């Protein structure tokens, strides 16, 4: 592809300022979120003992800053960058004032979330109104934060959609490229999640400010939102891999853009209806709903695996056509010293780990073993940090120098951080998943229960702390280095781009070589899911408890 | 001039492979059928490797929304506690077997809890849920009532649980893993369960419920 980075540099000054401001804010919130995450992990490990109010406020703001604001602001910036710099010709962000306004609203949103949390009872990030009856006003401010975030997001996503449409409407292009198409789908899903946020928090806000009754179905609205929140960044992740692989190696899908577009569309079909599985433990859910929920959840893997296979097969085939040998020789031909490459490489690994674990959790019969335990944060940090955040960071490693017309600071350090982060995650997530299997609850500051809890909870919590500290260090270095690279006046001229290692093959020539890495990965992944599921089942069945059929219903 | 493509680089192959993880459903099914026929069948060995149905598989009736209000539930639970309290404040439910096919809350009154049936009943005497003994559990910020329960190993109990003020959990730590139960405010949750082995099992809250959430616990002593 003709260089995405070069086209980003060619955006009008004002557009580049907007993108840089968004990235800086996103990184700042990631930094804050991570610091609070460390605090929570250290409390778990018994190294610090915050007062309950402080501890739960930290947990609340950890998740809002990192999960909502970092991920949404980061996605917003990248989405706008993709839409504006995709096509040849003078790209620019359409409806830029709306994008600025949306961005500002999102920042206001965080301020409100923080103020509400600090002023009242910490509610954790789902903010159940039933816990806020004593501090309704503060809760209302907290809910307003999410509403501002949602409205801001709709503004930014609309600007991105308008940006993608602009060259079409001007007659400069006929059909969208895969990237623009993917960006529009992504923007559409962001709007869906914004609507889900409004659906969850408007009734709560109205109640908090004195109108209406206590919303009793808040948890349902929250689950819908949370579900969209954590699957939706997958489409952005896959699209980013697609763009970055093109940038780094010159290889884009060899299977034609229609196929890629179809894959992106599958997300629209599968993400919203699969929300059900978050409700398995809700009392009163009909068995058939549980079954359908489990089945549908499996389908979420389809577009993700498909996009992965497209990329891997294209890469492997291209590399083979250029002489790669052995089963995995092609991997060695990738530009691993580029920070973006090592980051997306590790993101693939983390997505596989997190994905395999999440497929244990979606089996509704395992819900009584695993729901509400530390298994949940254990696996989802692989996805939110290891896959999604790392992918956003990989993209920023390319986008920041392009916007600044300069060079990334400490690029060789950045190229190594993904390995450290992954190591930390494996300790944190591994300990968390094991503790979860043994029943350690999520969302407590101290799981000691005055000595009544199993000793293994405490020892695994120590590993949580160790892993958490490594993750925090790696992410703090990312945030610091990238923020420094963003600062004006600190940059050197952009070096010549990494030469495209693998390009110049025609699709047909490349595809005449077999490509086994994709199929093998899928076999390994499914094997891991099966094994984990069976292990969890065995564990559950070994517990000295039996439910007895019967009962009136 | 078409070039031969090996199947690993064909669209159809990749598209088909994308559905690979769906095969997990087959595993779920096979685990399912492994457990299903055992429902109500031999259950004698408490720890046998037999895929006996655990609580997970059979909670279709998890919530019995028979319209019991929090007030009504609290009244029943207090009656239960008063009736079965021991001197140290813990509770040991005896007798008053409630046929659980009946949903009638009021049958409590009639049952004069003749403890004689229970006293030396064969503990592993079968899976007949109708001999289940009722256990009431109230969850509030931040305690359970009763906080300490004495139960008999192998005896079926019908747990009737409700969170009264906010949502809570009532999870039981069983050694190598836990049995997680979620209680939504004001919803009566019924589970008929049997604890198979003697031990002290931690009862703890797994749904965040405010400042002292991590203090919210109780104890189930099984002998
Ligand atoms: C790198 C350092 C990080 C550390 C050490 C860390 C640690 C933790 C810990 C200990 C918890 C508490 C789990 C519990 O008790 O339920 C937690 C929760 C959570 N974390 Fe992180 N985290 C980190 C980064 C992130 C990032 C980058 C994200 C999102 C992008 C994230 C999203 C969340 C969410 C959504 C929760 C759930 C909170 C809840 O259930 O209320 N974390 N984290
Ligand atoms: Cu509680």
mmCIF file of N, CA and C in Angstrom, chain A residues 187-197 228 232 268 272:
data_model
loop_
_atom_site.group_PDB
_atom_site.id
_atom_site.type_symbol
_atom_site.label_atom_id
_atom_site.label_comp_id
_atom_site.label_asym_id
_atom_site.label_seq_id
_atom_site.Cartn_x
_atom_site.Cartn_y
_atom_site.Cartn_z
ATOM 1 N N UNK A 187 -16.757 2.282 13.477
ATOM 2 C CA UNK A 187 -17.455 3.468 13.977
ATOM 3 C C UNK A 187 -18.904 3.128 14.308
ATOM 4 N N UNK A 188 -19.515 2.310 13.452
ATOM 5 C CA UNK A 188 -20.902 1.924 13.698
ATOM 6 C C UNK A 188 -21.033 1.186 15.024
ATOM 7 N N UNK A 189 -20.105 0.286 15.278
ATOM 8 C CA UNK A 189 -20.172 -0.463 16.532
ATOM 9 C C UNK A 189 -19.893 0.431 17.736
ATOM 10 N N UNK A 190 -19.041 1.439 17.544
ATOM 11 C CA UNK A 190 -18.817 2.383 18.646
ATOM 12 C C UNK A 190 -20.113 3.107 18.985
ATOM 13 N N UNK A 191 -20.863 3.457 17.952
ATOM 14 C CA UNK A 191 -22.140 4.127 18.216
ATOM 15 C C UNK A 191 -23.075 3.176 18.963
ATOM 16 N N UNK A 192 -23.073 1.906 18.558
ATOM 17 C CA UNK A 192 -23.915 0.936 19.264
ATOM 18 C C UNK A 192 -23.542 0.880 20.743
ATOM 19 N N UNK A 193 -22.250 0.873 21.031
ATOM 20 C CA UNK A 193 -21.886 0.766 22.438
ATOM 21 C C UNK A 193 -22.203 2.059 23.176
ATOM 22 N N UNK A 194 -22.125 3.183 22.466
ATOM 23 C CA UNK A 194 -22.523 4.440 23.104
ATOM 24 C C UNK A 194 -24.014 4.399 23.447
ATOM 25 N N UNK A 195 -24.807 3.858 22.535
ATOM 26 C CA UNK A 195 -26.239 3.762 22.821
ATOM 27 C C UNK A 195 -26.481 2.811 23.994
ATOM 28 N N UNK A 196 -25.693 1.744 24.040
ATOM 29 C CA UNK A 196 -25.826 0.816 25.173
ATOM 30 C C UNK A 196 -25.486 1.515 26.486
ATOM 31 N N UNK A 197 -24.521 2.424 26.441
ATOM 32 C CA UNK A 197 -24.164 3.165 27.660
ATOM 33 C C UNK A 197 -25.309 4.092 28.060
ATOM 34 N N UNK A 228 -20.693 -5.319 24.768
ATOM 35 C CA UNK A 228 -20.293 -4.580 23.563
ATOM 36 C C UNK A 228 -18.926 -3.947 23.756
ATOM 37 N N UNK A 232 -16.208 -5.218 21.188
ATOM 38 C CA UNK A 232 -16.101 -4.236 20.123
ATOM 39 C C UNK A 232 -14.672 -3.838 19.786
ATOM 40 N N UNK A 268 -20.683 -7.186 13.003
ATOM 41 C CA UNK A 268 -21.984 -6.544 13.212
ATOM 42 C C UNK A 268 -23.045 -7.582 13.512
ATOM 43 N N UNK A 272 -23.562 -7.886 18.871
ATOM 44 C CA UNK A 272 -24.702 -7.522 19.731
ATOM 45 C C UNK A 272 -25.493 -8.705 20.287
#
